[in-house]
Coordinates of C-alpha atoms in Angstrom, one line a residue:
Chain A
M24 CA -25.7 -13.6 -15.6
R25 CA -22.9 -13.6 -18.2
P26 CA -22.3 -9.8 -18.1
F27 CA -22.4 -9.9 -14.3
V28 CA -19.7 -12.6 -14.1
G29 CA -17.7 -11.0 -16.9
I30 CA -17.6 -7.6 -15.1
L31 CA -16.6 -9.4 -11.9
G32 CA -13.7 -10.9 -13.7
L33 CA -12.7 -7.6 -15.3
G34 CA -12.9 -5.9 -11.9
A35 CA -10.7 -8.6 -10.3
A36 CA -8.2 -8.2 -13.1
V37 CA -8.2 -4.4 -12.7
A38 CA -7.6 -4.7 -8.9
I39 CA -4.7 -7.0 -9.4
L40 CA -3.2 -4.9 -12.2
Q41 CA -3.6 -1.8 -10.1
G42 CA -1.5 -3.4 -7.3
L43 CA 1.1 -4.4 -9.9
L44 CA 1.2 -1.0 -11.6
G45 CA 2.0 0.6 -8.2
T46 CA 5.3 -1.3 -8.0
F47 CA 6.8 0.8 -10.8
V48 CA 4.7 3.9 -10.9
P49 CA 4.2 6.1 -7.8
Q50 CA 0.8 5.3 -6.5
H51 CA -0.6 8.9 -6.8
Y52 CA 0.4 8.9 -10.4
C53 CA -1.6 5.8 -11.3
P54 CA -5.2 6.3 -12.3
D55 CA -7.7 4.6 -10.0
F56 CA -8.9 2.1 -12.5
G57 CA -11.3 0.5 -10.0
L58 CA -13.1 3.8 -9.4
L59 CA -13.2 4.4 -13.2
L60 CA -14.7 1.0 -13.8
V61 CA -17.4 1.7 -11.3
V62 CA -18.1 5.0 -12.9
G63 CA -18.4 3.2 -16.3
L64 CA -20.9 0.8 -14.7
G65 CA -22.9 3.7 -13.3
L66 CA -23.1 5.1 -16.8
S67 CA -23.9 2.0 -18.8
W68 CA -25.1 -0.8 -16.6
R69 CA -28.8 -1.5 -17.0
G70 CA -30.0 -3.1 -13.8
F71 CA -29.7 -0.8 -10.7
A72 CA -29.6 -3.6 -8.1
S73 CA -27.1 -5.8 -9.9
G74 CA -24.9 -2.8 -10.7
L75 CA -25.0 -1.8 -7.0
F76 CA -24.1 -5.3 -6.0
L77 CA -21.2 -5.4 -8.5
S78 CA -19.9 -2.0 -7.3
A79 CA -20.0 -3.2 -3.7
F80 CA -18.2 -6.4 -4.6
L81 CA -15.5 -4.6 -6.6
G82 CA -15.0 -2.3 -3.6
F83 CA -14.7 -5.1 -1.1
L84 CA -12.2 -6.8 -3.5
T85 CA -10.1 -3.6 -3.4
D86 CA -10.3 -3.7 0.4
F87 CA -8.9 -7.2 0.4
L88 CA -5.9 -6.1 -1.6
S89 CA -5.4 -2.9 0.3
G90 CA -4.4 -1.7 3.7
S91 CA -7.8 0.0 4.0
L92 CA -10.5 -1.2 6.4
L93 CA -12.8 -3.9 5.1
G94 CA -15.8 -2.2 3.7
Q95 CA -14.2 1.2 3.2
H96 CA -13.8 0.9 -0.5
G97 CA -17.0 -1.2 -0.7
F98 CA -19.0 1.7 0.8
L99 CA -17.3 4.4 -1.4
R100 CA -17.6 2.4 -4.6
M101 CA -21.4 2.1 -4.0
S102 CA -21.5 5.8 -3.5
V103 CA -19.6 6.4 -6.7
Y104 CA -21.9 4.1 -8.5
L105 CA -25.0 5.9 -7.2
A106 CA -23.5 9.3 -8.1
S107 CA -22.6 8.1 -11.6
R108 CA -26.0 6.7 -12.1
L109 CA -27.6 9.9 -10.9
G110 CA -25.1 11.9 -12.9
S111 CA -25.9 10.0 -16.1
R112 CA -29.6 10.8 -15.7
H113 CA -29.5 14.4 -14.6
L114 CA -26.3 15.7 -16.3
S115 CA -25.2 15.7 -19.8
L116 CA -22.1 13.5 -19.6
L117 CA -21.8 12.8 -23.3
G118 CA -18.4 13.5 -24.6
P119 CA -15.0 13.2 -22.9
L120 CA -14.8 16.7 -21.4
P121 CA -18.0 16.7 -19.3
L122 CA -17.2 13.1 -18.2
A123 CA -13.6 14.1 -17.3
C124 CA -14.9 17.0 -15.1
F125 CA -17.5 14.7 -13.5
V126 CA -14.8 12.1 -12.7
A127 CA -12.4 14.7 -11.4
A128 CA -15.1 15.9 -9.0
L129 CA -15.9 12.3 -8.0
T130 CA -12.2 11.6 -7.3
A131 CA -12.1 14.6 -4.9
A132 CA -15.3 13.4 -3.2
N133 CA -14.0 9.9 -3.0
A134 CA -10.8 11.2 -1.3
A135 CA -12.8 13.2 1.1
G136 CA -15.0 10.2 1.9
M137 CA -11.8 8.1 2.5
A138 CA -10.5 10.8 4.9
V139 CA -13.8 10.9 6.9
L140 CA -14.1 7.1 7.1
T141 CA -10.4 6.6 8.0
S142 CA -10.6 9.2 10.9
T143 CA -13.9 7.8 12.0
F144 CA -12.9 4.1 12.3
T145 CA -9.1 4.1 12.9
A146 CA -6.7 5.7 15.3
G147 CA -4.1 6.6 12.6
L148 CA -3.5 10.1 11.4
P149 CA -6.4 11.4 9.4
L150 CA -5.8 12.2 5.7
D151 CA -4.9 15.9 6.0
G152 CA -3.7 18.5 3.5
T153 CA -0.3 16.8 3.1
A154 CA -1.8 13.5 2.1
L155 CA -4.4 15.1 0.0
T156 CA -1.7 16.8 -2.2
G157 CA -1.8 13.5 -4.1
I158 CA -5.4 14.3 -5.0
V159 CA -4.5 16.7 -7.8
P160 CA -2.6 14.3 -10.0
Q161 CA -5.2 11.6 -9.2
M162 CA -8.0 13.9 -10.3
L163 CA -6.2 14.8 -13.5
L164 CA -5.2 11.2 -14.4
N165 CA -8.7 9.9 -13.6
A166 CA -10.2 12.6 -15.7
L167 CA -7.9 11.7 -18.5
F168 CA -8.6 8.0 -18.4
A169 CA -12.4 8.4 -17.6
A170 CA -13.6 8.3 -21.2
P171 CA -11.5 5.3 -22.4
V172 CA -12.4 3.2 -19.3
A173 CA -16.1 4.1 -19.5
A174 CA -16.0 3.1 -23.2
V175 CA -14.3 -0.3 -22.2
A176 CA -16.9 -0.8 -19.5
E177 CA -19.8 -0.1 -21.9
R178 CA -18.3 -2.3 -24.6
A179 CA -17.7 -5.1 -22.2
T180 CA -21.3 -4.8 -20.9
L181 CA -22.6 -5.0 -24.5
M182 CA -20.3 -7.8 -25.5
L183 CA -21.2 -9.9 -22.5
S184 CA -24.8 -9.0 -22.8
D185 CA -27.4 -11.8 -23.0
D186 CA -29.4 -9.5 -25.2
E187 CA -28.8 -10.5 -28.8
N188 CA -30.0 -7.1 -30.1
A189 CA -27.4 -5.3 -28.0
R190 CA -24.6 -7.5 -29.4
R191 CA -25.9 -7.0 -32.9
M192 CA -25.8 -3.3 -32.5
L193 CA -22.2 -3.5 -31.3
N194 CA -21.3 -5.5 -34.4
L195 CA -23.0 -3.0 -36.7
E196 CA -21.2 -0.1 -34.9
T197 CA -17.8 -1.9 -35.2
R198 CA -18.3 -2.6 -38.9
G199 CA -19.4 1.0 -39.5
R200 CA -16.2 2.2 -37.9
T201 CA -13.9 -0.1 -39.9
A202 CA -15.8 0.8 -43.1
Chain B
M9 CA -47.7 -2.0 -7.4
P10 CA -44.8 -3.9 -9.1
E11 CA -42.9 -0.6 -9.5
F12 CA -43.4 0.1 -5.8
R13 CA -42.2 -3.4 -4.9
S14 CA -39.2 -3.1 -7.2
G15 CA -38.3 0.3 -5.6
L16 CA -38.7 -1.2 -2.2
S17 CA -36.4 -4.1 -2.9
Q18 CA -33.8 -1.8 -4.4
S19 CA -33.9 0.4 -1.3
L20 CA -33.6 -2.7 0.9
L21 CA -30.6 -4.0 -1.1
L22 CA -29.0 -0.6 -0.8
A23 CA -29.6 -0.4 2.9
A24 CA -28.3 -4.0 3.4
L25 CA -25.1 -3.4 1.4
V26 CA -24.4 -0.1 3.2
A27 CA -25.0 -1.8 6.6
V28 CA -22.6 -4.6 5.7
A29 CA -19.9 -2.1 4.6
V30 CA -20.3 0.0 7.8
L31 CA -20.3 -3.0 10.0
S32 CA -17.3 -4.4 8.3
M33 CA -15.4 -1.1 8.9
A34 CA -16.4 -1.0 12.5
V35 CA -15.3 -4.6 13.1
D36 CA -12.1 -4.1 11.2
G37 CA -11.4 -0.8 12.9
G38 CA -11.8 -2.4 16.3
R39 CA -9.5 -5.3 15.3
E40 CA -6.7 -2.7 14.7
T41 CA -6.1 -2.6 18.4
G42 CA -7.2 -6.1 19.3
E43 CA -6.5 -9.6 18.4
G44 CA -6.2 -10.6 14.8
G45 CA -3.6 -10.7 12.1
E46 CA -4.5 -13.9 10.4
M47 CA -6.9 -13.2 7.7
S48 CA -10.3 -14.9 7.2
W49 CA -10.1 -17.8 4.8
F50 CA -11.9 -15.8 2.2
T51 CA -9.5 -12.8 2.4
G52 CA -6.6 -15.2 2.5
A53 CA -7.7 -17.0 -0.6
I54 CA -8.0 -13.8 -2.5
L55 CA -4.4 -12.8 -1.5
D56 CA -3.2 -16.3 -2.2
V57 CA -4.5 -16.0 -5.8
A58 CA -3.5 -12.3 -6.3
A59 CA 0.1 -12.6 -5.1
P60 CA 1.3 -15.3 -7.6
V61 CA -0.6 -13.6 -10.4
Q62 CA 1.1 -10.3 -9.6
K63 CA 4.4 -12.0 -9.3
V64 CA 4.1 -13.6 -12.8
L65 CA 2.8 -10.4 -14.4
A66 CA 5.7 -8.4 -12.9
M67 CA 8.4 -10.6 -14.4
P68 CA 8.6 -9.1 -17.9
V69 CA 8.3 -5.6 -16.5
D70 CA 11.0 -6.2 -13.9
F71 CA 13.3 -7.6 -16.7
V72 CA 13.0 -4.5 -18.8
R73 CA 13.4 -2.2 -15.7
E74 CA 16.4 -4.2 -14.5
T75 CA 18.1 -4.1 -17.9
F76 CA 17.6 -0.3 -18.1
I77 CA 18.9 0.2 -14.5
D78 CA 21.9 -2.0 -15.1
Y79 CA 22.8 0.0 -18.2
V80 CA 22.5 3.3 -16.4
D81 CA 24.4 1.9 -13.4
L82 CA 27.2 0.8 -15.7
L83 CA 27.6 4.3 -17.1
M84 CA 28.2 5.6 -13.6
V85 CA 30.2 2.8 -12.2
R86 CA 33.7 4.0 -12.9
E87 CA 33.3 7.3 -11.1
E88 CA 31.5 5.6 -8.3
N89 CA 34.2 3.0 -8.1
S90 CA 37.0 5.4 -7.5
E91 CA 34.8 7.2 -4.9
L92 CA 34.1 4.0 -3.1
R93 CA 37.7 2.9 -3.1
A94 CA 38.6 6.1 -1.4
R95 CA 35.8 5.6 1.1
V96 CA 36.6 2.0 1.8
A97 CA 40.2 3.0 2.6
A98 CA 39.0 5.7 5.0
L99 CA 36.5 3.3 6.6
D100 CA 39.2 0.6 6.9
E101 CA 41.4 3.1 8.8
E102 CA 38.5 4.2 11.0
N103 CA 37.5 0.6 11.6
L104 CA 41.0 -0.4 12.7
Q105 CA 41.1 2.5 15.1
L106 CA 37.7 1.7 16.6
R107 CA 38.6 -2.0 17.0
E108 CA 41.8 -1.0 18.8
A109 CA 39.8 1.2 21.1
L110 CA 37.2 -1.4 21.8
V111 CA 39.7 -4.1 22.5
A112 CA 41.6 -1.8 24.7
S113 CA 38.5 -1.1 26.8
G114 CA 37.5 -4.8 26.9
R115 CA 34.1 -4.2 25.4
L116 CA 34.5 -6.1 22.2
Q117 CA 33.5 -9.4 23.7
R118 CA 30.5 -7.9 25.4
I119 CA 29.3 -6.3 22.2
A120 CA 29.7 -9.6 20.3
E121 CA 27.6 -11.4 23.0
M122 CA 25.0 -8.7 22.7
R123 CA 24.9 -9.1 18.9
D124 CA 24.3 -12.8 19.3
A125 CA 21.6 -12.1 21.8
F126 CA 19.8 -9.8 19.4
E127 CA 20.3 -11.9 16.2
I128 CA 17.0 -12.6 14.7
P129 CA 16.3 -15.1 11.9
M130 CA 15.3 -13.4 8.7
L131 CA 13.4 -14.6 5.8
S132 CA 14.1 -13.3 2.3
S133 CA 10.9 -12.3 0.5
E134 CA 9.8 -10.6 -2.7
L135 CA 7.5 -7.7 -3.0
V136 CA 4.8 -8.7 -5.5
G137 CA 2.4 -5.8 -5.3
V138 CA 1.5 -2.6 -3.6
D139 CA -1.8 -1.2 -2.2
A140 CA -4.6 -1.3 -4.6
S141 CA -5.7 2.1 -3.3
P142 CA -3.6 5.3 -3.6
W143 CA -4.6 6.4 -0.1
F144 CA -2.9 3.6 1.8
R145 CA 0.7 2.5 1.8
S146 CA 1.0 -1.2 2.1
A147 CA 2.7 -3.9 0.2
L148 CA 2.1 -7.6 -0.6
V149 CA 5.0 -10.0 -0.1
D150 CA 5.2 -13.5 -1.3
R151 CA 5.7 -15.3 2.0
G152 CA 2.9 -16.3 4.4
Q153 CA 2.0 -18.5 7.2
V154 CA 3.6 -21.6 5.7
D155 CA 6.9 -19.8 5.8
G156 CA 6.5 -18.8 9.4
V157 CA 5.4 -15.3 8.8
R158 CA 3.0 -13.9 11.3
A159 CA 1.3 -10.5 11.9
G160 CA 3.4 -8.1 13.9
M161 CA 6.8 -9.1 12.5
P162 CA 9.0 -6.3 11.3
V163 CA 10.1 -6.2 7.6
I164 CA 13.4 -4.6 6.6
S165 CA 15.5 -4.3 3.5
E166 CA 19.3 -3.8 3.2
Q167 CA 18.5 0.0 3.2
G168 CA 16.5 0.1 6.4
L169 CA 13.1 -0.4 8.0
V170 CA 10.3 -1.2 5.5
G171 CA 7.3 -1.8 7.8
L172 CA 5.3 -4.3 9.7
V173 CA 3.4 -7.4 8.7
R174 CA -0.3 -6.6 9.4
A175 CA -2.0 -9.7 8.1
T176 CA -1.0 -13.0 6.6
S177 CA -2.6 -15.6 4.4
T178 CA -1.1 -19.1 3.6
T179 CA 1.4 -17.9 1.0
A180 CA 1.3 -14.1 1.2
A181 CA 1.5 -11.3 3.8
R182 CA 0.3 -7.7 3.7
T183 CA 2.8 -5.3 5.1
M184 CA 2.0 -1.8 6.3
L185 CA 4.9 0.4 5.1
V186 CA 6.4 3.0 7.5
V187 CA 5.1 5.8 5.2
D188 CA 1.5 4.7 5.8
R189 CA -0.5 7.2 7.9
Q190 CA -1.3 4.6 10.4
S191 CA 2.4 3.9 11.1
A192 CA 4.0 5.4 14.3
I193 CA 7.4 4.3 15.5
D194 CA 9.5 5.3 18.5
G195 CA 12.7 6.7 16.9
T196 CA 16.0 8.2 18.1
V197 CA 18.5 10.5 16.4
Q198 CA 21.7 8.6 16.1
R199 CA 24.0 11.6 16.8
S200 CA 22.2 13.3 19.7
R201 CA 20.1 10.4 21.0
T202 CA 17.0 12.7 20.8
R203 CA 13.9 10.6 21.0
G204 CA 10.6 11.1 19.2
L205 CA 7.8 9.7 17.2
V206 CA 8.3 8.9 13.6
R207 CA 5.0 8.9 11.7
G208 CA 4.0 8.1 8.2
R209 CA 2.5 10.9 6.2
G210 CA 1.0 8.9 3.4
T211 CA 3.6 10.5 1.0
D212 CA 7.2 9.5 0.4
Q213 CA 8.4 11.3 3.5
L214 CA 8.1 10.6 7.2
E215 CA 7.7 13.1 10.0
F216 CA 9.6 13.1 13.3
E217 CA 8.0 14.7 16.3
F218 CA 10.1 15.5 19.2
V219 CA 9.9 17.8 22.2
A220 CA 13.5 19.1 22.7
R221 CA 14.4 22.4 21.1
G222 CA 17.7 23.8 20.0
H223 CA 20.2 21.8 18.0
D224 CA 19.3 18.3 19.1
V225 CA 18.2 17.5 15.6
E226 CA 19.9 18.8 12.5
V227 CA 19.5 18.3 8.8
G228 CA 21.4 15.2 7.8
D229 CA 20.9 13.4 11.1
L230 CA 20.1 9.7 10.9
V231 CA 17.0 8.5 12.6
M232 CA 16.9 4.9 13.9
T233 CA 14.4 2.8 15.7
S234 CA 14.8 3.2 19.5
G235 CA 13.4 -0.2 20.3
L236 CA 11.2 1.4 23.0
G237 CA 7.8 0.8 21.4
G238 CA 8.3 -3.0 21.7
V239 CA 7.5 -3.5 18.1
Y240 CA 10.8 -3.0 16.2
P241 CA 14.3 -4.0 17.3
K242 CA 16.6 -1.1 18.3
G243 CA 18.9 0.4 15.7
L244 CA 17.1 -0.1 12.4
R245 CA 17.7 2.8 10.1
M246 CA 14.6 4.7 9.2
G247 CA 15.9 7.7 7.3
E248 CA 17.7 11.0 7.3
V249 CA 16.4 14.4 8.4
V250 CA 16.0 16.7 5.4
E251 CA 14.0 19.6 6.9
I252 CA 13.2 20.9 10.3
L253 CA 9.8 22.7 10.3
D254 CA 9.3 25.9 12.1
P255 CA 7.6 25.0 15.4
G256 CA 6.1 28.4 15.9
S257 CA 4.8 28.6 19.5
Q258 CA 4.3 24.8 19.7
L259 CA 6.1 22.6 22.2
M260 CA 6.5 19.7 19.7
Q261 CA 9.0 20.2 17.0
T262 CA 8.7 18.4 13.7
A263 CA 11.3 17.3 11.3
L264 CA 10.8 15.8 7.9
I265 CA 12.7 12.5 7.2
E266 CA 13.6 11.1 3.8
P267 CA 13.1 7.3 4.3
A268 CA 16.2 5.2 4.1
V269 CA 14.3 2.8 1.9
D270 CA 13.5 3.7 -1.6
F271 CA 9.9 2.4 -1.7
G272 CA 9.6 3.1 -5.5
R273 CA 12.4 0.6 -6.2
L274 CA 11.8 -1.9 -3.5
E275 CA 11.9 -5.5 -4.6
Q276 CA 13.5 -7.8 -2.1
V277 CA 12.7 -7.5 1.6
F278 CA 13.5 -9.5 4.7
V279 CA 10.9 -10.5 7.3
M280 CA 12.3 -10.7 10.8
L281 CA 10.9 -13.9 12.1
R282 CA 10.5 -12.7 15.7
R283 CA 8.0 -10.3 17.1
G284 CA 8.6 -7.6 19.6
P285 CA 7.2 -7.9 23.1
T286 CA 4.3 -5.5 22.3
M287 CA 3.3 -7.5 19.3
E288 CA 3.6 -10.7 21.4
L289 CA 1.1 -9.3 23.8
L290 CA -1.1 -8.1 21.1
Y291 CA -1.2 -11.2 19.0
G292 CA -0.3 -13.9 21.6
A293 CA 3.1 -15.3 22.4
E294 CA 2.4 -18.9 21.2
D295 CA 2.0 -17.7 17.7
G296 CA 5.3 -15.9 17.8
D297 CA 7.2 -19.0 19.1
L298 CA 5.6 -21.0 16.4
A299 CA 6.8 -18.6 13.9
V300 CA 10.4 -18.9 14.9
A301 CA 10.2 -22.7 15.3
E302 CA 8.7 -23.0 11.9
A303 CA 11.2 -20.8 10.1
P304 CA 12.2 -22.4 6.8
D305 CA 15.6 -23.7 5.9
D306 CA 16.7 -20.8 3.9
P307 CA 16.7 -17.8 6.1
A308 CA 18.8 -15.0 4.8
S309 CA 20.9 -14.7 7.9

């Protein structure tokens, strides 16, 4: 229960900080930390069901703080979680470069999904080529921040874990690094 | 058997969560054109928590940014000062001439009456956060229902039109910016009075779609709200034409507009505490009257 609540808190903090960051950095030049956190969950979270629920919750939280439709980010975050989970099992995502490429592809797929959902459920202009020009810096930034955020997600999961062995492993790893 | 059960429950959870997300989108999408505006208590509670937190976190960042901007501004102030003095002198002269002309034609009184008739109470408000998603352009402001803010009220800054309040919680309001892709405003070119539709592109520019060809719209023209959509009052500055796209064989011509408002440096905005007739119809007139009646004591004008 503790890791679940902890990640919920982390996700809420990330969503609020993302909104704050956008007031002084152009939005397309901010990494999508919410998406990266969900990717991190997909890679390191143990339980499938609880991870899926967390992803949906984090997505809905973003919807509340965004002009998007309620459920739009919820749906896409679940898709990102499923893709990350599948990716971690079937692809070799160890190391920053493979993970960066994977996240860049996920960012593009996420933008495409956003475009499809927006044009399906609203009467506004669909996200066309003009709007999607913002996708390139987003892909690059998300790729750049993928490894650190995934590491933070993994570490937070271990730190908050109810499993004493996992926490002990983290302590040993930290001591090894400082030594 | 337990594995099968576990797989089944996971599939059911996935299906349930997907169904909730899709249903939410369908309901929310339908509400875009129907009644609504006030958030559910849950959404409102989240915004009520997020807005003050963002406001507090933004304070140190704003302080550093303001100090830097003040320093840079100071460096340029002498040159700008002499330019402005010259401009003020020219404008004074022009103003005098115009006043003379207006008084001569007896229109000054009528214009003053008209201004009084259009005067709308405004509420000063601070922008505390922007959209949590890079694909939408909305902003969170620190005034909500307790301040008399209601969905459908226009939001402006001293530079021009900012957007429209889309939803409110007790102490915060979510504003759709004019650059959002769902924003479409009836606009008019100040010089030639050419009318058209100003749409958000999701980027830092707007596009202006109009039918007339020729020289009705030129680079440098100012585009204002026409007031015809029944959403925004007439005469709010939206931006300046920076490029006219080649229409090819199309009847509709498109120009790109640089918004009058610098959304990257937007801090203080004003909520106009009266909704246009279209918004009154959409959200209900009683709410709008209430909003004006409940306007707080410190309106900006």
